[in-house]
Coordinates of C-alpha atoms and ligand atoms in Angstrom, one line a residue:
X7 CA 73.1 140.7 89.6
X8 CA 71.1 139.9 87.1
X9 CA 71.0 143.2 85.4
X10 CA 75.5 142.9 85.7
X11 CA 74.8 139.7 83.5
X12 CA 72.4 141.1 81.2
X13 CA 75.3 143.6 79.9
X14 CA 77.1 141.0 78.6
X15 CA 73.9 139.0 76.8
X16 CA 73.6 139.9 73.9
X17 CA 70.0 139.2 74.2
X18 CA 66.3 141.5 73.8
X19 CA 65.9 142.2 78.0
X20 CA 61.8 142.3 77.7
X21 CA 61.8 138.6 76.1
X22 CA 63.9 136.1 77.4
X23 CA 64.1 132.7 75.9
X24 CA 63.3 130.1 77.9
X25 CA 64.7 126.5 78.2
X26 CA 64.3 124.5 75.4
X27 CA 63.2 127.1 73.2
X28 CA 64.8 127.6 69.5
X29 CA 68.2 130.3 70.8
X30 CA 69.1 127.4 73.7
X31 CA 69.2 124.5 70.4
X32 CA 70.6 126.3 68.3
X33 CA 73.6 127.5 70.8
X34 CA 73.9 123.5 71.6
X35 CA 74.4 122.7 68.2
X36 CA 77.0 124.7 67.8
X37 CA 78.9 121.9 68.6
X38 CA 79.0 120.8 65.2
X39 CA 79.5 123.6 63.4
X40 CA 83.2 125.4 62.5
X41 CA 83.1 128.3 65.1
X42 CA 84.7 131.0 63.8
X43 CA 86.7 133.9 65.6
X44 CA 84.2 136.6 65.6
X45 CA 81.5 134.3 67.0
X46 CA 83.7 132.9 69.6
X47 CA 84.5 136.3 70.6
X48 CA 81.1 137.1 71.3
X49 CA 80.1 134.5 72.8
X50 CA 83.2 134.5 75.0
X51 CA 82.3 138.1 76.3
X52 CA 79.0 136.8 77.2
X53 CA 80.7 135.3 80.4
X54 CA 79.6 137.2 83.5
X55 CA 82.9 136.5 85.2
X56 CA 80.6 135.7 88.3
X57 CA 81.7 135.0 91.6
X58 CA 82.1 131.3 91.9
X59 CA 81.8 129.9 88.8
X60 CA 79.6 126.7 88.9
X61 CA 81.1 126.2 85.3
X62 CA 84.0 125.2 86.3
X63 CA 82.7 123.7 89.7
X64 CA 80.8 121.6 87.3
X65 CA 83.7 120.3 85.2
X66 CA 85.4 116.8 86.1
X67 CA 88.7 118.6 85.3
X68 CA 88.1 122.0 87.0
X69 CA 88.8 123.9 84.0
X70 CA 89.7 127.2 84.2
X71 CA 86.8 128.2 82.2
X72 CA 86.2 132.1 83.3
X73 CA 89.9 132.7 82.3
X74 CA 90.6 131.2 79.1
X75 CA 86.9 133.2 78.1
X76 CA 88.3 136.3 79.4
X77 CA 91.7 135.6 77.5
X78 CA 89.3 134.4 74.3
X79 CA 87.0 137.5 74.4
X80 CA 90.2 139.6 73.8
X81 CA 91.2 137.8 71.3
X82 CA 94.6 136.5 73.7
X83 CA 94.2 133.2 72.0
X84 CA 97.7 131.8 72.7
X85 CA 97.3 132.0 76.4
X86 CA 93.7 131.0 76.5
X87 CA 95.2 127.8 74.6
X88 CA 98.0 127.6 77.3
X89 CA 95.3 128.3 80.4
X90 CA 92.9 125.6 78.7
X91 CA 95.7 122.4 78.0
X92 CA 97.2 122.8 81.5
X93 CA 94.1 120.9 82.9
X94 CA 93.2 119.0 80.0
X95 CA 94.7 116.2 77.4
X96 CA 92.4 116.7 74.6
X97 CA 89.9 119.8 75.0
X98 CA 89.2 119.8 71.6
X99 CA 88.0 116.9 72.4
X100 CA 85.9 117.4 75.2
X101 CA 84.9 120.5 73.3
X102 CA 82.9 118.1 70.5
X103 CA 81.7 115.4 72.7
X104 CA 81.4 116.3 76.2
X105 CA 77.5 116.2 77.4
X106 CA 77.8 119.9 78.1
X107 CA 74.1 120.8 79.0
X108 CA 75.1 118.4 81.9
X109 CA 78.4 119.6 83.2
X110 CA 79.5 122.4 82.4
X111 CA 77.3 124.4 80.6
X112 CA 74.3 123.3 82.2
X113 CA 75.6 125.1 85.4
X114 CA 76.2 128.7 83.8
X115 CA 74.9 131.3 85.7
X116 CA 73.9 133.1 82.4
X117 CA 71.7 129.2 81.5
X118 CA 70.4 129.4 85.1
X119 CA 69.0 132.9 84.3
X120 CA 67.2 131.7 81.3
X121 CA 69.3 133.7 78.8
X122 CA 71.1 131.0 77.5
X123 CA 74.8 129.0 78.0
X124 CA 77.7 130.3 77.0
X125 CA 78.5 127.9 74.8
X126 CA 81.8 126.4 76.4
X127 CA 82.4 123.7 74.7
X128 CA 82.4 125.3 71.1
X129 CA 84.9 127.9 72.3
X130 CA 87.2 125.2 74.3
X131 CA 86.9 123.5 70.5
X132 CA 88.0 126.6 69.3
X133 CA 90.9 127.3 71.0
X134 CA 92.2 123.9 70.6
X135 CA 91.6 123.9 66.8
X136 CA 93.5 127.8 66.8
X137 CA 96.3 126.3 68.2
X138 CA 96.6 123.2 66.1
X139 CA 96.4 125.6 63.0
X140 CA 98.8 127.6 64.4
X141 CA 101.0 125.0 65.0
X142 CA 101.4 126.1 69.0
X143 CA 101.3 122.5 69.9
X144 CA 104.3 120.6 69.5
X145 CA 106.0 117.5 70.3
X146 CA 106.8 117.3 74.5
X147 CA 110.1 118.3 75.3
X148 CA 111.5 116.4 77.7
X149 CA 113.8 118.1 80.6
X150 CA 115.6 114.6 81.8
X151 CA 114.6 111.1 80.2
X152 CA 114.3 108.5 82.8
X153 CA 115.3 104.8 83.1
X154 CA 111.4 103.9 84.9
X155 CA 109.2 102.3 82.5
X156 CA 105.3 102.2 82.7
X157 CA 102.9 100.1 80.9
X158 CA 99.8 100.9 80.0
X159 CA 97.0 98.6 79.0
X160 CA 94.6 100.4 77.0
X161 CA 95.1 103.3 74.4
X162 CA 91.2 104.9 75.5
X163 CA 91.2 108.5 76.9
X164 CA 92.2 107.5 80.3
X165 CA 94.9 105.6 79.0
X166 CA 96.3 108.3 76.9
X167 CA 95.7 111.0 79.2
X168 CA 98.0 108.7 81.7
X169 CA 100.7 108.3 79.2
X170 CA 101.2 111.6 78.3
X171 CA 101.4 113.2 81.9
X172 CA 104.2 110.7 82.9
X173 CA 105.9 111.8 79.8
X174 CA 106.2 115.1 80.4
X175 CA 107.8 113.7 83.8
X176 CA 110.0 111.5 81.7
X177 CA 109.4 108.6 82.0
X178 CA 109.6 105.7 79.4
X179 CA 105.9 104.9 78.8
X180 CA 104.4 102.0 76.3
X181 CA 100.6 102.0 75.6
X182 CA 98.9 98.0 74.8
X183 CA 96.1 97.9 73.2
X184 CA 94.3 95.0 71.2
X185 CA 92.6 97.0 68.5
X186 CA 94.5 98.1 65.5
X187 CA 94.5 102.2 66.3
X188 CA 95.1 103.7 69.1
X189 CA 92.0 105.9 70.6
X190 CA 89.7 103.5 72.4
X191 CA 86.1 104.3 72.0
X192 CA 86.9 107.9 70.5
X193 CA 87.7 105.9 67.6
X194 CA 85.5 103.0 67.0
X195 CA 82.7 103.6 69.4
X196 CA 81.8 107.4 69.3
X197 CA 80.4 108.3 65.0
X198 CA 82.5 110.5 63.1
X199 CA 79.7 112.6 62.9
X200 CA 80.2 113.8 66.6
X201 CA 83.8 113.5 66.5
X202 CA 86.2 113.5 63.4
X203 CA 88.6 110.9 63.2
X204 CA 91.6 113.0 61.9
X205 CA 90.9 115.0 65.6
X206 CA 91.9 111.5 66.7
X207 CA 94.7 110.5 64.8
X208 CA 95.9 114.5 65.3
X209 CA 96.2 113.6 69.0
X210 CA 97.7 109.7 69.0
X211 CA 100.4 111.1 66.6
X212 CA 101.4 114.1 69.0
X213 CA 101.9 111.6 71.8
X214 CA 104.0 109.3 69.4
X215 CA 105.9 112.4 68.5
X216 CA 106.2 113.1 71.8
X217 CA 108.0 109.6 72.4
X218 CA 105.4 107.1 73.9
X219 CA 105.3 103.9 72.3
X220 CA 102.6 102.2 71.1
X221 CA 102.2 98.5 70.6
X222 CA 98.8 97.6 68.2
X223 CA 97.1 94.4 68.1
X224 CA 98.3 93.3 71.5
X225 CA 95.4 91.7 73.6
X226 CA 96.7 91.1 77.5
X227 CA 95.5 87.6 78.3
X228 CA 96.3 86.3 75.0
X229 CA 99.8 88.0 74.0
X230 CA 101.3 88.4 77.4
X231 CA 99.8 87.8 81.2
X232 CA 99.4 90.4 83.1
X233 CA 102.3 88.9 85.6
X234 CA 104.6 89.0 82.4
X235 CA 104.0 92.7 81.7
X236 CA 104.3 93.7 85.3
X237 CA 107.7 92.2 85.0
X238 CA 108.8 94.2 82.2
X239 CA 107.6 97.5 83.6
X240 CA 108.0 99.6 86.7
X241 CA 104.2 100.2 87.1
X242 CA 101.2 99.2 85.1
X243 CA 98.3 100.9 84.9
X244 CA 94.7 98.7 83.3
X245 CA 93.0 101.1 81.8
X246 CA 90.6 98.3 79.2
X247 CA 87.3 99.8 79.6
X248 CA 84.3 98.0 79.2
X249 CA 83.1 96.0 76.9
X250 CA 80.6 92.9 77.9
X251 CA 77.4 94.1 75.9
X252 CA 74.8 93.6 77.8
X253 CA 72.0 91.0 76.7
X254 CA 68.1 90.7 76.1
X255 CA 67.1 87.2 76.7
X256 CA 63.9 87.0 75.2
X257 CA 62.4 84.7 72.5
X258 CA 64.2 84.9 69.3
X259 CA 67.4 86.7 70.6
X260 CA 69.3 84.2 68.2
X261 CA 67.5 85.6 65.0
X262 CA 69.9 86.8 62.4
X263 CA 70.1 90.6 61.8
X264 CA 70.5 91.1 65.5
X265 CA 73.5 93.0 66.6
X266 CA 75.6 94.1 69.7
X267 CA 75.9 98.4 69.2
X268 CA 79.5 98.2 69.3
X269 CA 79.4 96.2 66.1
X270 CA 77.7 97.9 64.2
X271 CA 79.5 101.1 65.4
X272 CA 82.8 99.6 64.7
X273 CA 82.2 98.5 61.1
X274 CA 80.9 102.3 60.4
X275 CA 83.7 103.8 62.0
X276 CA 86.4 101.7 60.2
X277 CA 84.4 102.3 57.0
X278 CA 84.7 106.3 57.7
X279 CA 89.0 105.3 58.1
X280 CA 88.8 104.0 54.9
X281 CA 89.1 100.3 55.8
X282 CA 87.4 97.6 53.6
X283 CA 84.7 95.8 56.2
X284 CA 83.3 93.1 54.9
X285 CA 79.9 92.8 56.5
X286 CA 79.6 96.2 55.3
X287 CA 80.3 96.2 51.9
X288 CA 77.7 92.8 51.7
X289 CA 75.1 95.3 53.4
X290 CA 75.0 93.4 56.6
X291 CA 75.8 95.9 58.7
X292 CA 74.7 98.7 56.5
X293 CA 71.4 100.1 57.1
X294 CA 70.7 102.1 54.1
X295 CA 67.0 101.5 52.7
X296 CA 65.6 99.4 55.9
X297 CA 63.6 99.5 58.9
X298 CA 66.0 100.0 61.8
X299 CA 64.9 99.3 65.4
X300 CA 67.4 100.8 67.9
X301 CA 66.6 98.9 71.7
X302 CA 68.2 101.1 74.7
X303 CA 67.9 105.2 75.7
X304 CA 72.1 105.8 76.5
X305 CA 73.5 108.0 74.2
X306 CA 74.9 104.5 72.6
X307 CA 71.9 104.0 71.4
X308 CA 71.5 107.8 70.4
X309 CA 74.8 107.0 68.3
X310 CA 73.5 104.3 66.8
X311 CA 69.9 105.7 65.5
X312 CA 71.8 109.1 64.5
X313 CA 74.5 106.3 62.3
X314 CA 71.6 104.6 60.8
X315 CA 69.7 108.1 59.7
X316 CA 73.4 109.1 57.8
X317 CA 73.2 105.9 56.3
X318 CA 70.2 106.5 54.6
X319 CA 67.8 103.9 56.3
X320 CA 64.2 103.8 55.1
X321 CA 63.0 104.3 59.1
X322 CA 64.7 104.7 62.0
X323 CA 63.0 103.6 65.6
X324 CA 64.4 104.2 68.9
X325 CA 62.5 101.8 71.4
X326 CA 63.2 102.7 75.4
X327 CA 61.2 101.0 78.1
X328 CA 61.0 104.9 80.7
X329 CA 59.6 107.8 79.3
X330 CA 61.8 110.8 77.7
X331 CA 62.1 112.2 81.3
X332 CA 64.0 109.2 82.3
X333 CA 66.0 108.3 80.0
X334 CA 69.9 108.4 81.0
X335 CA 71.0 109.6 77.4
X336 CA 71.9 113.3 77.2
X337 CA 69.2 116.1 76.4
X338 CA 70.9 117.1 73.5
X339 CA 72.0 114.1 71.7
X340 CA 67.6 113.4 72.0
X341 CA 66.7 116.8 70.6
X342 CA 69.3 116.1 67.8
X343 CA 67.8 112.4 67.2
X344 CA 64.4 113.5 67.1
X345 CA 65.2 116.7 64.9
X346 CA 66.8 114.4 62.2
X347 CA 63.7 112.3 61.8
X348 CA 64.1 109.4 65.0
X349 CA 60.8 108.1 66.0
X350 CA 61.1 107.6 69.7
X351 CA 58.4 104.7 71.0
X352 CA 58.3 105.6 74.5
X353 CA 57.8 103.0 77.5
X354 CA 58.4 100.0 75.5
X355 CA 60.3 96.9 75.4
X356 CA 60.8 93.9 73.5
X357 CA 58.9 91.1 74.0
X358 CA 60.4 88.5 71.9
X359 CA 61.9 89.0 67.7
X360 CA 59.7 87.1 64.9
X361 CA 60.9 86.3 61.7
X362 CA 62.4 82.6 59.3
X363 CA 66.1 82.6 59.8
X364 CA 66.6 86.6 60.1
X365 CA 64.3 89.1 62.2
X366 CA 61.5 90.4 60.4
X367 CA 59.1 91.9 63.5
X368 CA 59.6 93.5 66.9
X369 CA 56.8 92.2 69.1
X370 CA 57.0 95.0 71.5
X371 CA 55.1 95.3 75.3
X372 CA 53.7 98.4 76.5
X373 CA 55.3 99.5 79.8
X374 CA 53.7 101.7 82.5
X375 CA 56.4 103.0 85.1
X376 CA 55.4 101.7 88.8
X377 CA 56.7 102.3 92.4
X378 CA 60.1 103.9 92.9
X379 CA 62.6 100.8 93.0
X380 CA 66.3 100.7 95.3
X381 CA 67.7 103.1 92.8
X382 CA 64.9 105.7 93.2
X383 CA 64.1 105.2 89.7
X384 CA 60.2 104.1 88.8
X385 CA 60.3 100.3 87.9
X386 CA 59.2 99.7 84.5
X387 CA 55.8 97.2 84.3
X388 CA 54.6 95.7 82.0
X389 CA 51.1 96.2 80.8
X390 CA 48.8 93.2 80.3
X391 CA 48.1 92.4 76.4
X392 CA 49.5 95.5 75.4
X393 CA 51.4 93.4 72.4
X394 CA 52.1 95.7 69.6
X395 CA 54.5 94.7 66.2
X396 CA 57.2 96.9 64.4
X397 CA 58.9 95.8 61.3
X398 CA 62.5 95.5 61.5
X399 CA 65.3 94.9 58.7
X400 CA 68.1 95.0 61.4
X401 CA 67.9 95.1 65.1
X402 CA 70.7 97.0 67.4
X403 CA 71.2 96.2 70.5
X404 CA 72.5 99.3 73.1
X405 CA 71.3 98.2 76.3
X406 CA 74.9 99.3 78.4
X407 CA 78.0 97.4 78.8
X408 CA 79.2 95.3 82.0
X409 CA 83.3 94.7 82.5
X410 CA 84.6 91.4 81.2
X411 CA 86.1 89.0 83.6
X412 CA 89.7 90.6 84.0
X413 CA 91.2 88.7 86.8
X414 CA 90.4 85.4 84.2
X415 CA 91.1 87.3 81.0
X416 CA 94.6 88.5 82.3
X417 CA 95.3 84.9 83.7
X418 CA 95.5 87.3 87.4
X419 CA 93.2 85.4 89.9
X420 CA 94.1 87.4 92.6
X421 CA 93.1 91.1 90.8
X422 CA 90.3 92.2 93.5
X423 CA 87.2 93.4 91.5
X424 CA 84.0 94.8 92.5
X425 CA 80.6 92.8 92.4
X426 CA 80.1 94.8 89.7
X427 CA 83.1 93.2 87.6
X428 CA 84.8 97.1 87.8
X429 CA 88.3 96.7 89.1
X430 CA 88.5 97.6 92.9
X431 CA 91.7 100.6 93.7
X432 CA 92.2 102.4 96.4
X433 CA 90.4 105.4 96.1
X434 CA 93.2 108.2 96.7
X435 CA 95.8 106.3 94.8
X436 CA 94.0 104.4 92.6
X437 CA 95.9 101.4 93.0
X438 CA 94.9 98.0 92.9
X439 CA 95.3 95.5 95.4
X440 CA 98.6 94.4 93.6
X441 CA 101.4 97.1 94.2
X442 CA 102.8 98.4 91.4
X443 CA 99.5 98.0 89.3
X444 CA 97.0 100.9 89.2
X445 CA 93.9 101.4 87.0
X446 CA 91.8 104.2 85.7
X447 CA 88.7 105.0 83.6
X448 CA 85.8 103.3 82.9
X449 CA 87.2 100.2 84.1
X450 CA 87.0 101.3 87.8
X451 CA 83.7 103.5 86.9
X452 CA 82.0 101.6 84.8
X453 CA 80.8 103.2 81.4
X454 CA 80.9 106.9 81.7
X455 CA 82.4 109.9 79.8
X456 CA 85.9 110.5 78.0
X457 CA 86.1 113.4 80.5
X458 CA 86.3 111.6 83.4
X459 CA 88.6 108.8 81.8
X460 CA 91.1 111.9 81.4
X461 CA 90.8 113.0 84.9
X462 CA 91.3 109.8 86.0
X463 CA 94.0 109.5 83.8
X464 CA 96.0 111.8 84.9
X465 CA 95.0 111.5 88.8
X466 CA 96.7 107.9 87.9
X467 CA 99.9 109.3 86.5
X468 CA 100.5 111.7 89.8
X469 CA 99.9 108.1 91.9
X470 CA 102.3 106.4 89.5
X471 CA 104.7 109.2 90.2
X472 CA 104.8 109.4 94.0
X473 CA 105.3 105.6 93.3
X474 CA 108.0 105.3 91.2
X475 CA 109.9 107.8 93.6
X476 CA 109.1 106.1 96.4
X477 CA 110.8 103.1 94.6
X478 CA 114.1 105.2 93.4
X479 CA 114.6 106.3 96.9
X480 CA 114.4 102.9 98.4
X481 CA 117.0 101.5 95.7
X482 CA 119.1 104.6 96.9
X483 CA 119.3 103.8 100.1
X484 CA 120.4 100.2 99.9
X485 CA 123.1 101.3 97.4
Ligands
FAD513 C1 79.0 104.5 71.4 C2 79.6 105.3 72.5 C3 79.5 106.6 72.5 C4 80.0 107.4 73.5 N1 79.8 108.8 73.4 C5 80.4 109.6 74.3 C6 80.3 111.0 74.2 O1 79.7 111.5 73.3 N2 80.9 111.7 75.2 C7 81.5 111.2 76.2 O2 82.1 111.9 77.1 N3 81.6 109.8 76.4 C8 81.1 109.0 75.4 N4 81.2 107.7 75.6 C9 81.9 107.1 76.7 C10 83.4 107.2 76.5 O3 83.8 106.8 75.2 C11 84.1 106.3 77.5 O4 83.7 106.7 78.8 C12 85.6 106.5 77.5 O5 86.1 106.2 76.2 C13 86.3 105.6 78.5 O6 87.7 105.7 78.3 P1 88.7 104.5 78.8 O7 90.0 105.0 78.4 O8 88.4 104.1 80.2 O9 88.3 103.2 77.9 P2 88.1 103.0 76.3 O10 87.9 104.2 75.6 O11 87.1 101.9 76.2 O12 89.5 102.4 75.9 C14 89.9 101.1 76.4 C15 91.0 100.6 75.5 O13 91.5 99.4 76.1 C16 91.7 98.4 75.1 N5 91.7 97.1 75.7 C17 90.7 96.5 76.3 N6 91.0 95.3 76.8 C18 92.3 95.1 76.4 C19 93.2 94.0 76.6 N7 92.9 92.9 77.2 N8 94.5 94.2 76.1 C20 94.8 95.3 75.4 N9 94.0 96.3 75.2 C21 92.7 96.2 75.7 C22 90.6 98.6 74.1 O14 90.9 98.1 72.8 C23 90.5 100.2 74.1 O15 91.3 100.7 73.1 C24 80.6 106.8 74.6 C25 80.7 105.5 74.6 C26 80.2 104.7 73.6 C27 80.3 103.2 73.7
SF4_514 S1 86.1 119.4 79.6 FE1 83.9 119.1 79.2 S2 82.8 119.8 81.1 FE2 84.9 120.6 81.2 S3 84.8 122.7 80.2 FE3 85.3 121.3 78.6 S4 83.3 120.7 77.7 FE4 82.9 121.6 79.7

């Protein structure tokens, strides 16, 4: 078996890389780089074609990944581009950002093997970015427009993934959404650096062209009710996110210079669209020349300690109370942060901010990881006196994010959520406890990837289908 693989590895048989040696990085950084045909060719003809492929097992959206490599590796780029959007919204999306070394590429049989991923993503980038040049993806065309409206709260990936697969069906679709561009966290919370904004904009515009409305600055709970919207639609699905950052309570918390992630990401990413912000401009959320202390291990915080290094700050540290071992952020995004000059302090946490009016010192605990607690995760201890100090311009705060209070926010006390704030659906249909209403993404999950708010998404828009159906059918038979 091996030996099949090895024909297509372009690799030296007697030596082998192993895992984390210099061939593995330099195939995940790919990512970033243009990926031209030749190389995508190759590295498309590295696929084994194996029996089952754990690839695609491996994918939240099942992607047909052994085909559209096959159709890539001779050079059939059209239907590889075909093969690729029929199970995915945006995969030149998922191309740039997904964490690959855990999904898809991660489980390669040719990775397993120690000879290195095919490098998935870059090529599912590819494709997408061949067709766009080619101009092989156009407006929808819609076979027959129907009267059914649905609205959608929430222009993130699940949202839009929702939006565009009842389109197709024809149905009249609006999107809500209380920030000024469509996008969700693809376009103020994840850096340009890993994901382009025009890639963004490129997408949002198709789906306008493809006749879904949008409606900007429109904050359910404060524009409309949820009650009013439901009226005005067919079906609704919430697809808000989240967004409650989550807090450190200790001493000096209320210091100036101390700021939630998302702001700070925000104000970057609206500076990169060419917006005038403020507290950017005046340096305040600008990190270039200071001593930046980054508190969290997500990839969030990754984000915000790779922001702060392309803004030119004087030193950049990451401070995570588990060890690198533990920490939930992906492999890769580490390896990049540490490879563009992050200093990682390892089993760490704050122990309260010092400073006169505006943090000036991190006055950090040691932490030694103890018994395994409910989650099967060593709890992190701390260790007596173990006090140390780090200097600290700015402080970012990336500890995770919690749902806000829905049922109050949208003025809809009797929206059943989970103890965890998430909103509670029924899990084959995925609607709520109020028929009509459904919801998707990280709103029922709680924070997770853009590649599951897409598969959710669109497992939504089948529910919201069957639904609406249902609902003609009835109103046919009373007529
Ligand atoms: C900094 C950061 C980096 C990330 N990096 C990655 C990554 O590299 N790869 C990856 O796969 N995932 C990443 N994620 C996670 C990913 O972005 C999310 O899982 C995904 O965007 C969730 O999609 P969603 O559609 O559920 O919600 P969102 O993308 O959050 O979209 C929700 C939308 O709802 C709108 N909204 C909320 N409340 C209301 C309201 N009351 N009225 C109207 N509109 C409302 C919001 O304005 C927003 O536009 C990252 C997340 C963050 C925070
Ligand atoms: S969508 Fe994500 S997990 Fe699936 S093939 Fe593409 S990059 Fe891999």
């Amino acid at each position: 078996m091996i030996d099949k693989m090895l024909k297509f590895v372009k690799i030296d048989k007697q030596t082998p890389p192993k895992r984390g040696d210099l061939e593995r990085k330099e195939d995940f950084n790919e990512i970033y780089k243009e990926f031209i045909r030749e190389k995508a060719k190759e590295q498309s003809s590295r696929c084994s074609q194996c029996g089952i492929p754990f690839c695609q097992v491996h994918c939240p959206l099942s992607n047909n990944i052994p085909d559209w490599l096959k159709l890539t590796a001779e050079e059939r780029l059209k239907e590889a581009y075909e093969l690729s959007q029929d199970t995915n919204n945006m995969p030149e999306v998922c191309g740039r950002i997904c964490p690959q070394d855990r999904l898809c590429e991660g489980n390669c049989v040719i990775e397993q093997s120690r000879h290195g991923t095919v490098t998935i993503g870059s090529i599912e980038k590819f494709i997408t970015e061949s067709a766009w040049k080619n101009g092989w993806i156009k407006p929808l065309k819609i076979l027959e427009e129907k009267d059914q409206t649905v609205g959608i709260i929430g222009a993130g990936p699940a949202g839009l993934a929702c939006a565009e697969q009842l389109r197709k069906e024809g149905y009249q679709v609006t999107i809500y959404d209380r920030y000024d561009r469509p996008g969700g966290l693809l376009i103020y919370g994840i850096p340009n650096f890993k994901l382009e904004k025009f890639v963004v904009e490129r997408r949002t515009k198709h789906l306008k062209d493809s006749g879904i409305n949008f409606v900007q600055n429109f904050e359910v709970g404060k524009d409309s009710s949820l009650k009013d919207l439901k009226n005005k639609h067919d079906a609704i699905l919430i697809a808000t996110g989240v967004y409650k950052a989550r807090e450190i309570e200790v001493e000096g918390s209320n210091l100036g210079n101390i700021f939630p992630a998302m702001e700070f990401l925000t104000a970057s990413n609206k500076k990169g669209l060419g917006d005038k912000v403020k507290k950017f401009e005046d340096g305040t959320l600008n990190t270039e020349g200071k001593d930046v202390v980054v508190i969290g291990g997500g990839d969030t915080a990754m984000d915000c300690v790779r922001t702060s290094i392309r803004q030119n700050a004087k030193s950049v540290k990451c401070l995570y109370r588990r060890d690198k071992e533990n920490m939930p952020g992906s492999v890769r995004e580490v390896t990049n942060a540490e490879e563009e000059g992050v200093e990682f302090v390892w089993l760490s946490s704050p122990k309260k901010f010092q400073g006169i009016n505006k943090v000036e010192n991190v006055i950090t605990n040691k932490i030694i990881l103890g018994e395994p607690d409910d989650s099967g995760r060593r709890k992190p201890e701390v260790q007596k006196n173990s006090d140390f100090s780090l200097k600290a311009d700015i402080v970012i705060k990336a500890l995770g994010f919690d749902p806000e209070n829905l049922p109050k926010l949208f003025g809809c006390d009797e929206l059943q959520v989970t103890r965890w704030g998430t909103i509670k659906t029924d899990f084959e249909t995925m609607e709520t406890n109020i028929p009509g209403v459904f919801a998707a993404g990280d709103i029922i999950r709680g924070a997770s990837l853009v590649v599951w708010g897409i598969k959710d998404g669109r497992d939504a828009a089948i529910s919201i289908k069957t639904f609406l159906e249902r609902n003609e059918l009835k109103k046919e038979k009373v007529a």
